[in-house]
Amino acid sequence: MVDTPYPILQEDVYIFIGGISTEPELVDIINEHRTALYETQKWWKQDEIANMLYHSQLAWGVPIMIRMWHLISTGSSPREAGIVSNGISRLIESAENKIPKVKNDYSWDNEGYKTGRHRTIEAWMMLQAWRKLMDRIGDVHAPIMFGAVFDTATMARTVGQQPIPDRWTYETVTGADCSNWHAKDKHRREQPLQIAGEIARFLAEDAHRYQPGKRYFLGHEVPQVIDPRAVDLMNEAIAYFEAEIQAMDRQHLIDAGILEDDDDDDDDDDGFDSYFWSDLDNWRASPNGSFWQRIAHIAHNAVLGDFHRLVDATITAVELIDDEYADLLAARLLADAGPSDQLRRLVTLAKQRPEPRWIELCLIALSDSGLAWALEAAGELMCRLDPDATRFGPPWLPLWRRLVPKLDMQLFKLFRSQNLTAVHERIRSITAVHPPDTVLWAGQPLHLRRLAAQLERSVGKDPQAPAEVAALRHLLETMTGVDLARLWASPEAVAPAHAGPLLAALRADPSFAAHQPGTRLFFGTLVPQA
């Protein structure tokens, strides 16, 4: 790309590039200037790239903008960082999602200023607001503005209400001539009537041509071209701040409000561990040994991506032992790592082995897998199981975990009434709208970002009620392999102060960013359908 020696024109060039370029073109420009961006203190280049990403509106660009802001604010010209932070705010903030503020009593000591620690903490606050927005939107390739998916009509209305209207964005997106927004004299005062008139004209005549979630340049749609390199650049920026925060003194994080102060906290406490695969590496594995050795062998193979005959081998291992915990462990392994086509073997098994033990094992495995077809099959098994013969609670409990939370009150009422036939019919109607091999959580395609956000809320809700955290922890830990044991302070209580760093490590894991909604991972490896 050709740079111009004229600063004002150069700024216009990057606004133009940001508005018109596709993802691969934006990534190429960032990579072309990597030396100037990260290895030198050329604040004007960092400002230009941040401006480009702002006008692209793409969500993945925000962590990179935050990195640019951090470089400028800790460099030789920190006053130039304000424009970048304003752009970040416009993209991610809304009435419901403000960038968190550092606690009022936080001590901005001289060392903090010299080391840039205070700027790192402010950057971390920006990143958390962006993450909350992404947990809601679920797509880092989406265009965003004002804390929501970009919508041209909303942008126009908001620009008209701003104290300093964002003429650049409005003109770049719509192509409208806004030269009359300022007086022609030397003072260049804003002309409110002309601004309001142009916004009203656009909303009445042109707004219907613009679709929410689409990018536009001078009134023309910019094609969406997904480039996985964009996510790599995004994760690189996130990882930088994750490392900076983890290396920071814990008391500074408490003072700034990032961590909660807990006088009883013991950094040497590994936490209460009820996770099934937590010490998998220590298990002795053998394909021909005891039940426990065989399960370890099957699980080890799955971690390495070998799912061949997983279901048949697990059932064979169960035949060797009559133990409730062993059955539950086997059901969990089937649910977590059983390929979809192999799990259909459980429907046949439940018919061949109608004893409560086998029906319950198949019911738990099918429902905890979350596959749409398996949930419907589990609903049928639920109706066949005698409630008095169960060992792990009511027969509808596994289905409850997968389908009910906060989404389907009708199903909730049916579960409460224990009308299992009606429950089965309702489950069938919920799962029928999804492809059979879609993995569901709370009745919707399972999404790691939403699970992490739900876990974050649950941890902060009631430290003395960790039950609702357990299922979320199991799913997230199983799918990514990230150890979340320290979420627990004891078997009876979670440790909210540990949640931030643990969730940060979780979100930084490569499998977290790579996960496709509605699919299962086992320790970061995609569980195949066949």
Coordinates of C-alpha atoms in Angstrom, one line a residue:
M1 CA 0.0 0.0 0.0
V2 CA 1.3 3.5 -0.9
D3 CA 1.6 6.0 2.0
T4 CA 1.4 9.7 1.4
P5 CA 3.6 12.3 3.2
Y6 CA 0.5 14.5 3.8
P7 CA -1.0 13.6 7.3
I8 CA -4.5 14.8 6.6
L9 CA -4.7 13.0 3.3
Q10 CA -3.2 9.9 4.9
E11 CA -6.0 9.9 7.5
D12 CA -8.5 10.0 4.7
V13 CA -6.8 7.1 3.0
Y14 CA -7.2 4.8 6.0
I15 CA -10.8 5.8 6.5
F16 CA -11.4 4.9 2.9
I17 CA -9.6 1.6 3.2
G18 CA -11.4 0.7 6.4
G19 CA -14.8 1.4 4.9
I20 CA -14.3 -0.4 1.6
S21 CA -11.9 -3.3 2.3
T22 CA -12.9 -7.0 3.0
E23 CA -11.4 -9.0 5.8
P24 CA -8.4 -10.5 3.8
E25 CA -7.5 -7.0 2.6
L26 CA -7.6 -5.5 6.1
V27 CA -5.5 -8.4 7.5
D28 CA -2.9 -7.9 4.7
I29 CA -2.6 -4.2 5.6
I30 CA -2.1 -5.0 9.3
N31 CA 0.5 -7.6 8.5
E32 CA 2.3 -5.3 6.1
H33 CA 2.8 -2.8 8.9
R34 CA 3.5 -5.2 11.8
T35 CA 7.0 -3.8 12.5
A36 CA 5.7 -0.2 12.7
L37 CA 2.8 -1.3 14.8
Y38 CA 4.4 -3.5 17.5
E39 CA 8.2 -2.9 17.4
T40 CA 8.5 0.9 17.2
Q41 CA 6.8 3.9 18.8
K42 CA 5.2 5.2 15.6
W43 CA 2.1 6.4 17.2
W44 CA 0.7 7.9 13.9
K45 CA 0.8 4.4 12.3
Q46 CA -0.9 2.8 15.2
D47 CA -3.5 5.6 15.1
E48 CA -4.1 5.0 11.3
I49 CA -4.6 1.3 11.7
A50 CA -7.0 1.9 14.6
N51 CA -8.9 4.4 12.5
M52 CA -9.0 1.9 9.7
L53 CA -10.4 -0.8 11.9
Y54 CA -13.0 1.6 13.4
H55 CA -14.4 2.4 10.0
S56 CA -14.4 -1.3 9.0
Q57 CA -16.8 -1.8 12.1
L58 CA -15.7 -5.5 12.3
A59 CA -15.9 -6.9 15.8
W60 CA -12.6 -8.8 15.6
G61 CA -10.8 -5.5 15.1
V62 CA -11.7 -4.1 18.5
P63 CA -9.0 -6.0 20.6
I64 CA -6.5 -4.8 18.0
M65 CA -7.7 -1.2 18.4
I66 CA -7.4 -1.7 22.2
R67 CA -3.8 -2.8 21.6
M68 CA -3.1 0.2 19.4
W69 CA -4.6 2.5 22.1
H70 CA -2.4 0.9 24.7
L71 CA 0.7 1.4 22.6
I72 CA -0.1 5.0 21.9
S73 CA -1.1 5.8 25.6
T74 CA 2.2 4.3 26.9
G75 CA 4.4 5.8 24.2
S76 CA 5.8 9.2 23.4
S77 CA 2.5 10.9 22.5
P78 CA -0.1 9.6 24.9
R79 CA -2.5 12.5 24.2
E80 CA -3.1 11.1 20.7
A81 CA -4.8 8.0 22.3
G82 CA -8.1 9.8 23.0
I83 CA -9.4 9.5 19.4
V84 CA -8.8 5.7 19.4
S85 CA -10.6 5.2 22.8
N86 CA -13.5 7.3 21.5
G87 CA -13.8 4.9 18.6
I88 CA -13.6 1.8 20.8
S89 CA -16.4 3.3 23.0
R90 CA -18.6 4.0 20.0
L91 CA -18.2 0.5 18.7
I92 CA -18.9 -1.5 21.9
E93 CA -20.7 0.6 24.5
S94 CA -24.5 0.8 24.9
A95 CA -26.8 1.7 27.8
E96 CA -26.6 -2.0 28.9
N97 CA -22.9 -2.5 28.4
K98 CA -20.6 0.3 29.5
I99 CA -16.8 0.0 29.7
P100 CA -16.1 -0.8 33.5
K101 CA -14.5 2.0 35.4
V102 CA -11.5 1.5 37.7
K103 CA -12.5 1.7 41.3
N104 CA -12.4 5.3 42.6
D105 CA -10.0 4.5 45.4
Y106 CA -7.5 2.8 43.2
S107 CA -4.0 4.3 43.8
W108 CA -2.5 5.6 40.6
D109 CA 1.1 5.6 42.0
N110 CA 4.1 6.9 40.2
E111 CA 5.3 3.4 39.5
G112 CA 2.0 2.6 37.8
Y113 CA 2.4 5.6 35.5
K114 CA 6.1 4.8 34.7
T115 CA 5.4 1.1 33.9
G116 CA 2.1 1.7 32.1
R117 CA 0.3 -0.5 34.5
H118 CA -2.7 1.8 34.8
R119 CA -3.1 1.8 31.1
T120 CA -3.0 -2.0 31.0
I121 CA -5.8 -2.1 33.5
E122 CA -7.9 0.4 31.5
A123 CA -7.3 -1.7 28.4
W124 CA -8.4 -4.8 30.3
M125 CA -11.7 -3.0 31.2
M126 CA -12.3 -2.2 27.5
L127 CA -11.6 -5.8 26.6
Q128 CA -14.1 -7.1 29.1
A129 CA -16.9 -4.8 27.7
W130 CA -16.0 -6.1 24.2
R131 CA -16.2 -9.7 25.5
K132 CA -19.7 -9.2 27.0
L133 CA -20.8 -7.8 23.6
M134 CA -19.4 -10.9 21.9
D135 CA -21.0 -13.2 24.3
R136 CA -24.3 -11.7 23.3
I137 CA -23.6 -11.5 19.5
G138 CA -21.6 -14.6 19.2
D139 CA -19.8 -13.6 15.9
V140 CA -16.5 -11.8 15.8
H141 CA -16.9 -11.3 12.0
A142 CA -20.0 -9.2 12.5
P143 CA -20.0 -5.4 12.0
I144 CA -20.8 -3.6 15.2
M145 CA -21.6 -0.1 16.4
F146 CA -23.1 1.4 19.6
G147 CA -22.9 -1.9 21.4
A148 CA -24.9 -4.0 18.9
V149 CA -24.8 -5.5 15.4
F150 CA -24.3 -2.6 13.0
D151 CA -27.5 -1.1 11.6
T152 CA -27.4 1.8 9.2
A153 CA -30.7 3.3 10.3
T154 CA -29.7 3.2 14.0
M155 CA -26.3 4.7 13.1
A156 CA -28.1 7.6 11.3
R157 CA -30.4 8.3 14.2
T158 CA -27.6 8.2 16.7
V159 CA -25.3 10.4 14.6
G160 CA -28.1 13.0 14.5
Q161 CA -28.3 13.1 18.3
Q162 CA -24.5 13.3 19.0
P163 CA -23.1 16.5 20.4
I164 CA -20.4 16.2 17.7
P165 CA -22.0 14.3 14.8
D166 CA -19.8 11.5 13.3
R167 CA -19.9 12.9 9.8
W168 CA -17.1 10.6 8.7
T169 CA -19.0 7.4 9.4
Y170 CA -22.3 8.7 8.0
E171 CA -20.7 9.8 4.8
T172 CA -18.5 6.7 4.4
V173 CA -21.5 4.4 4.9
T174 CA -24.2 6.2 2.9
G175 CA -22.3 8.2 0.4
A176 CA -24.4 11.3 1.2
D177 CA -23.0 14.8 0.7
C178 CA -22.7 16.3 4.1
S179 CA -20.8 19.4 3.1
N180 CA -23.6 21.6 4.4
W181 CA -23.3 20.2 8.0
H182 CA -20.9 23.0 8.7
A183 CA -21.0 26.7 7.9
K184 CA -18.9 28.0 4.9
D185 CA -17.2 30.7 6.9
K186 CA -13.9 30.4 8.7
H187 CA -15.5 29.2 12.0
R188 CA -17.1 26.1 10.4
R189 CA -19.9 26.0 13.0
E190 CA -22.2 23.0 12.8
Q191 CA -25.6 23.6 11.2
P192 CA -28.2 21.6 13.3
L193 CA -31.1 22.2 10.9
Q194 CA -29.1 20.9 7.9
I195 CA -27.9 17.8 9.9
A196 CA -31.5 17.0 11.1
G197 CA -32.8 17.5 7.6
E198 CA -30.3 15.1 6.0
I199 CA -30.9 12.4 8.6
A200 CA -34.7 12.8 8.2
R201 CA -34.3 12.5 4.4
F202 CA -32.2 9.4 4.6
L203 CA -34.6 7.7 7.1
A204 CA -37.6 8.4 4.9
E205 CA -36.1 7.7 1.4
D206 CA -33.0 5.4 1.7
A207 CA -32.9 3.6 5.0
H208 CA -35.1 0.7 3.7
R209 CA -32.3 -0.4 1.3
Y210 CA -29.8 -1.1 4.2
Q211 CA -29.9 -4.4 6.0
P212 CA -28.8 -4.8 9.7
G213 CA -25.6 -6.8 10.0
K214 CA -24.2 -5.6 6.6
R215 CA -21.4 -3.3 5.9
Y216 CA -21.8 -0.5 3.3
F217 CA -19.4 1.9 1.6
L218 CA -20.9 4.9 -0.2
G219 CA -24.2 3.2 -0.2
H220 CA -22.9 -0.1 -1.7
E221 CA -22.8 -3.4 0.3
V222 CA -19.2 -4.5 1.1
P223 CA -19.0 -8.3 0.6
Q224 CA -18.4 -10.4 3.7
V225 CA -15.3 -12.6 3.2
I226 CA -14.3 -14.5 6.3
D227 CA -10.5 -14.7 6.8
P228 CA -9.3 -17.0 9.7
R229 CA -6.2 -14.9 9.9
A230 CA -8.3 -12.1 11.4
V231 CA -9.1 -14.3 14.4
D232 CA -5.4 -15.0 14.8
L233 CA -4.7 -11.3 14.9
M234 CA -7.5 -10.8 17.4
N235 CA -6.3 -13.6 19.6
E236 CA -2.8 -12.3 19.5
A237 CA -4.0 -8.9 20.9
I238 CA -6.1 -10.6 23.6
A239 CA -3.2 -12.9 24.6
Y240 CA -1.0 -9.9 25.1
F241 CA -3.4 -8.4 27.7
E242 CA -4.0 -11.8 29.3
A243 CA -0.3 -12.2 29.9
E244 CA 0.1 -8.7 31.2
I245 CA -2.8 -9.1 33.7
Q246 CA -1.6 -12.5 34.9
A247 CA 1.9 -11.1 35.5
M248 CA 0.5 -8.2 37.5
D249 CA 0.6 -8.1 41.3
R250 CA -2.7 -9.6 42.7
Q251 CA -3.2 -6.6 45.1
H252 CA -3.1 -4.2 42.2
L253 CA -5.9 -6.1 40.5
I254 CA -7.9 -6.1 43.7
D255 CA -7.4 -2.4 44.2
A256 CA -8.5 -1.7 40.6
G257 CA -11.6 -3.9 41.0
I258 CA -10.6 -6.6 38.6
L259 CA -10.4 -9.2 41.4
E260 CA -12.4 -9.5 44.5
D261 CA -10.7 -9.3 47.9
D262 CA -11.0 -12.5 49.8
D263 CA -9.1 -12.6 53.1
D264 CA -9.6 -16.3 53.4
D265 CA -8.3 -17.0 49.9
D266 CA -5.4 -19.5 49.8
D267 CA -3.4 -19.4 46.6
D268 CA -2.1 -22.9 47.3
D269 CA -5.6 -24.4 47.3
D270 CA -6.3 -26.4 44.2
G271 CA -10.0 -26.2 44.8
F272 CA -12.7 -28.8 45.2
D273 CA -12.6 -31.1 42.2
S274 CA -15.7 -33.0 41.1
Y275 CA -14.8 -33.1 37.4
F276 CA -14.8 -36.5 35.8
W277 CA -11.7 -36.1 33.7
S278 CA -9.6 -33.9 35.9
D279 CA -6.7 -36.4 36.6
L280 CA -7.0 -38.3 33.3
D281 CA -3.3 -38.1 32.7
N282 CA -2.7 -40.1 35.9
W283 CA -5.0 -43.0 35.0
R284 CA -3.4 -46.3 34.1
A285 CA -4.7 -47.1 30.7
S286 CA -5.1 -50.5 29.0
P287 CA -7.5 -51.8 26.3
N288 CA -7.7 -55.2 28.0
G289 CA -7.5 -54.4 31.7
S290 CA -10.1 -53.5 34.3
F291 CA -13.1 -51.2 33.7
W292 CA -11.1 -48.2 35.0
Q293 CA -8.1 -49.0 32.8
R294 CA -10.3 -49.5 29.7
I295 CA -12.2 -46.2 30.3
A296 CA -8.8 -44.5 30.6
H297 CA -7.6 -46.0 27.4
I298 CA -10.8 -45.0 25.5
A299 CA -10.6 -41.4 26.9
H300 CA -6.9 -41.1 26.1
N301 CA -7.6 -42.2 22.5
A302 CA -10.4 -39.6 22.2
V303 CA -8.2 -36.8 23.5
L304 CA -5.8 -37.8 20.6
G305 CA -8.7 -37.7 18.1
D306 CA -9.3 -41.5 17.9
F307 CA -13.0 -42.2 18.4
H308 CA -13.0 -45.6 16.6
R309 CA -15.5 -48.0 18.3
L310 CA -15.7 -45.7 21.3
V311 CA -19.3 -46.7 22.2
D312 CA -18.9 -50.4 21.7
A313 CA -15.6 -50.4 23.8
T314 CA -17.3 -48.5 26.6
I315 CA -20.3 -50.8 26.8
T316 CA -17.9 -53.8 26.9
A317 CA -16.1 -52.1 29.8
V318 CA -19.4 -51.6 31.7
E319 CA -20.1 -55.3 31.4
L320 CA -17.1 -56.0 33.6
I321 CA -18.4 -54.2 36.7
D322 CA -21.6 -53.5 38.6
D323 CA -21.0 -50.1 40.2
E324 CA -23.1 -47.0 40.2
Y325 CA -20.2 -44.6 39.9
A326 CA -18.7 -46.7 37.1
D327 CA -22.0 -46.5 35.2
L328 CA -22.2 -42.8 35.6
L329 CA -18.6 -42.3 34.4
A330 CA -19.3 -44.5 31.4
A331 CA -22.4 -42.5 30.6
R332 CA -20.4 -39.3 30.8
L333 CA -17.7 -40.6 28.5
L334 CA -20.3 -41.6 26.0
A335 CA -22.0 -38.2 26.2
D336 CA -18.8 -36.2 26.0
A337 CA -16.9 -38.1 23.3
G338 CA -19.3 -40.6 21.6
P339 CA -19.7 -39.8 17.8
S340 CA -23.3 -39.3 16.8
D341 CA -23.7 -42.3 14.6
Q342 CA -22.2 -44.6 17.3
L343 CA -24.5 -43.2 20.0
R344 CA -27.5 -44.5 18.0
R345 CA -26.3 -47.9 19.2
L346 CA -27.6 -46.9 22.6
V347 CA -31.2 -46.8 21.4
T348 CA -30.8 -50.4 20.3
L349 CA -29.1 -51.4 23.5
A350 CA -31.9 -50.0 25.6
K351 CA -34.4 -52.2 23.7
Q352 CA -32.1 -55.2 24.0
R353 CA -31.4 -54.7 27.7
P354 CA -34.6 -53.3 29.3
E355 CA -33.3 -53.5 32.8
P356 CA -33.4 -50.1 34.7
R357 CA -29.6 -50.0 34.9
W358 CA -29.1 -50.0 31.1
I359 CA -32.1 -47.8 30.3
E360 CA -30.8 -45.2 32.8
L361 CA -27.2 -45.4 31.5
C362 CA -28.5 -44.9 27.9
L363 CA -30.8 -42.1 29.1
I364 CA -28.0 -40.1 30.8
A365 CA -25.6 -40.6 27.9
L366 CA -28.1 -39.6 25.2
S367 CA -29.4 -36.6 27.0
D368 CA -26.0 -35.3 28.2
S369 CA -24.7 -35.5 24.7
G370 CA -27.1 -32.7 23.8
L371 CA -27.6 -34.0 20.2
A372 CA -31.1 -33.0 19.0
W373 CA -32.0 -36.5 17.9
A374 CA -30.5 -38.0 21.1
L375 CA -32.6 -35.7 23.3
E376 CA -35.7 -36.9 21.6
A377 CA -34.7 -40.6 22.0
A378 CA -33.9 -39.9 25.6
G379 CA -37.4 -38.5 26.1
E380 CA -38.8 -41.8 24.9
L381 CA -36.5 -43.7 27.3
M382 CA -37.6 -41.4 30.2
C383 CA -41.2 -42.6 29.7
R384 CA -40.1 -46.3 29.9
L385 CA -38.1 -45.9 33.1
D386 CA -39.7 -46.6 36.5
P387 CA -39.0 -43.5 38.7
D388 CA -38.6 -45.8 41.7
A389 CA -35.8 -47.8 40.1
T390 CA -33.5 -44.9 39.3
R391 CA -30.1 -44.4 41.0
F392 CA -29.2 -40.9 39.9
G393 CA -32.4 -38.9 40.6
P394 CA -35.7 -38.5 38.6
P395 CA -35.6 -39.9 35.1
W396 CA -36.3 -36.4 33.7
L397 CA -33.3 -34.7 35.4
P398 CA -30.7 -35.1 32.6
L399 CA -33.2 -33.7 30.1
W400 CA -34.0 -30.9 32.4
R401 CA -30.3 -29.8 32.4
R402 CA -30.2 -29.7 28.7
L403 CA -33.5 -28.0 27.8
V404 CA -35.1 -26.0 30.5
P405 CA -32.9 -23.2 31.9
K406 CA -34.6 -19.8 31.4
L407 CA -35.9 -20.7 27.9
D408 CA -39.0 -22.9 28.0
M409 CA -41.4 -22.3 30.8
Q410 CA -44.0 -24.6 29.3
L411 CA -41.5 -27.5 29.5
F412 CA -40.7 -26.4 33.1
K413 CA -44.3 -26.7 34.1
L414 CA -44.6 -30.1 32.5
F415 CA -41.6 -31.3 34.4
R416 CA -43.0 -30.0 37.6
S417 CA -46.3 -31.9 36.9
Q418 CA -44.3 -35.0 36.1
N419 CA -46.5 -35.6 33.1
L420 CA -43.8 -37.5 31.2
T421 CA -45.8 -38.2 28.1
A422 CA -46.5 -34.5 27.7
V423 CA -42.8 -33.7 28.4
H424 CA -41.8 -36.1 25.7
E425 CA -44.1 -34.4 23.2
R426 CA -42.7 -31.0 24.1
I427 CA -39.1 -32.3 23.8
R428 CA -40.0 -33.5 20.3
S429 CA -41.3 -30.1 19.3
I430 CA -38.2 -28.3 20.6
T431 CA -35.7 -30.6 19.0
A432 CA -37.6 -30.9 15.7
V433 CA -36.6 -27.4 14.7
H434 CA -32.9 -28.2 14.8
P435 CA -30.8 -30.5 12.5
P436 CA -30.5 -34.0 14.2
D437 CA -26.8 -33.7 14.9
T438 CA -26.9 -30.2 16.4
V439 CA -25.7 -30.1 20.0
L440 CA -28.1 -28.1 22.2
W441 CA -27.8 -26.4 25.5
A442 CA -30.8 -24.8 27.1
G443 CA -32.7 -25.7 23.9
Q444 CA -30.4 -23.7 21.6
P445 CA -27.2 -24.6 19.6
L446 CA -24.4 -25.0 22.2
H447 CA -22.0 -22.0 22.0
L448 CA -18.9 -21.8 24.1
R449 CA -19.0 -18.0 24.4
R450 CA -22.5 -18.1 25.8
L451 CA -21.6 -20.9 28.2
A452 CA -18.6 -18.9 29.5
A453 CA -20.9 -15.9 30.0
Q454 CA -23.5 -18.0 31.8
L455 CA -20.7 -19.5 34.0
E456 CA -19.5 -16.0 34.8
R457 CA -22.9 -14.9 35.9
S458 CA -23.5 -18.0 37.9
V459 CA -20.3 -17.8 39.8
G460 CA -21.1 -14.2 40.9
K461 CA -24.7 -15.0 41.8
D462 CA -24.4 -17.1 45.0
P463 CA -21.0 -18.4 46.2
Q464 CA -22.9 -20.9 48.5
A465 CA -24.8 -22.5 45.7
P466 CA -22.2 -24.1 43.3
A467 CA -24.6 -26.8 41.9
E468 CA -25.5 -24.7 38.8
V469 CA -21.8 -24.0 38.2
A470 CA -20.9 -27.7 38.1
A471 CA -22.7 -28.6 34.8
L472 CA -21.3 -25.5 33.0
R473 CA -17.8 -26.2 34.3
H474 CA -18.0 -29.8 33.2
L475 CA -19.0 -28.8 29.7
L476 CA -16.4 -26.1 29.3
E477 CA -13.6 -28.1 30.8
T478 CA -14.4 -31.2 28.7
M479 CA -14.6 -29.3 25.5
T480 CA -11.5 -27.2 25.9
G481 CA -9.4 -29.2 28.4
V482 CA -8.8 -26.0 30.4
D483 CA -8.6 -26.8 34.2
L484 CA -11.3 -24.8 36.1
A485 CA -10.9 -26.7 39.4
R486 CA -10.1 -23.5 41.3
L487 CA -13.6 -22.1 40.7
W488 CA -14.3 -24.0 43.9
A489 CA -13.2 -22.9 47.4
S490 CA -14.7 -26.0 48.9
P491 CA -17.4 -28.6 48.1
E492 CA -20.0 -26.2 49.4
A493 CA -18.8 -22.9 47.9
V494 CA -17.3 -21.4 44.7
A495 CA -14.5 -18.8 44.7
P496 CA -15.6 -15.7 42.7
A497 CA -12.2 -14.1 43.0
H498 CA -10.7 -16.9 40.9
A499 CA -13.3 -16.7 38.1
G500 CA -11.7 -13.8 36.2
P501 CA -8.3 -15.3 35.6
L502 CA -9.7 -18.7 34.9
L503 CA -12.3 -17.5 32.4
A504 CA -9.5 -15.4 30.8
A505 CA -7.4 -18.6 30.3
L506 CA -10.5 -20.3 29.0
R507 CA -11.3 -17.6 26.4
A508 CA -7.6 -17.5 25.3
D509 CA -7.6 -21.3 24.5
P510 CA -7.5 -21.9 20.7
S511 CA -10.4 -24.3 20.8
F512 CA -12.6 -21.6 22.4
A513 CA -12.2 -19.3 19.3
A514 CA -12.3 -22.2 16.8
H515 CA -15.5 -23.8 18.2
Q516 CA -18.5 -23.9 15.8
P517 CA -21.9 -23.5 17.5
G518 CA -23.8 -26.7 17.8
T519 CA -20.8 -29.0 17.8
R520 CA -19.0 -31.0 20.5
L521 CA -15.3 -30.9 21.3
F522 CA -13.4 -33.3 23.6
F523 CA -10.3 -31.6 25.0
G524 CA -10.2 -29.3 21.9
T525 CA -10.8 -32.1 19.4
L526 CA -13.9 -32.1 17.3
V527 CA -16.2 -35.1 18.1
P528 CA -17.2 -36.5 14.7
Q529 CA -20.7 -37.3 13.7
A530 CA -19.6 -40.5 12.1

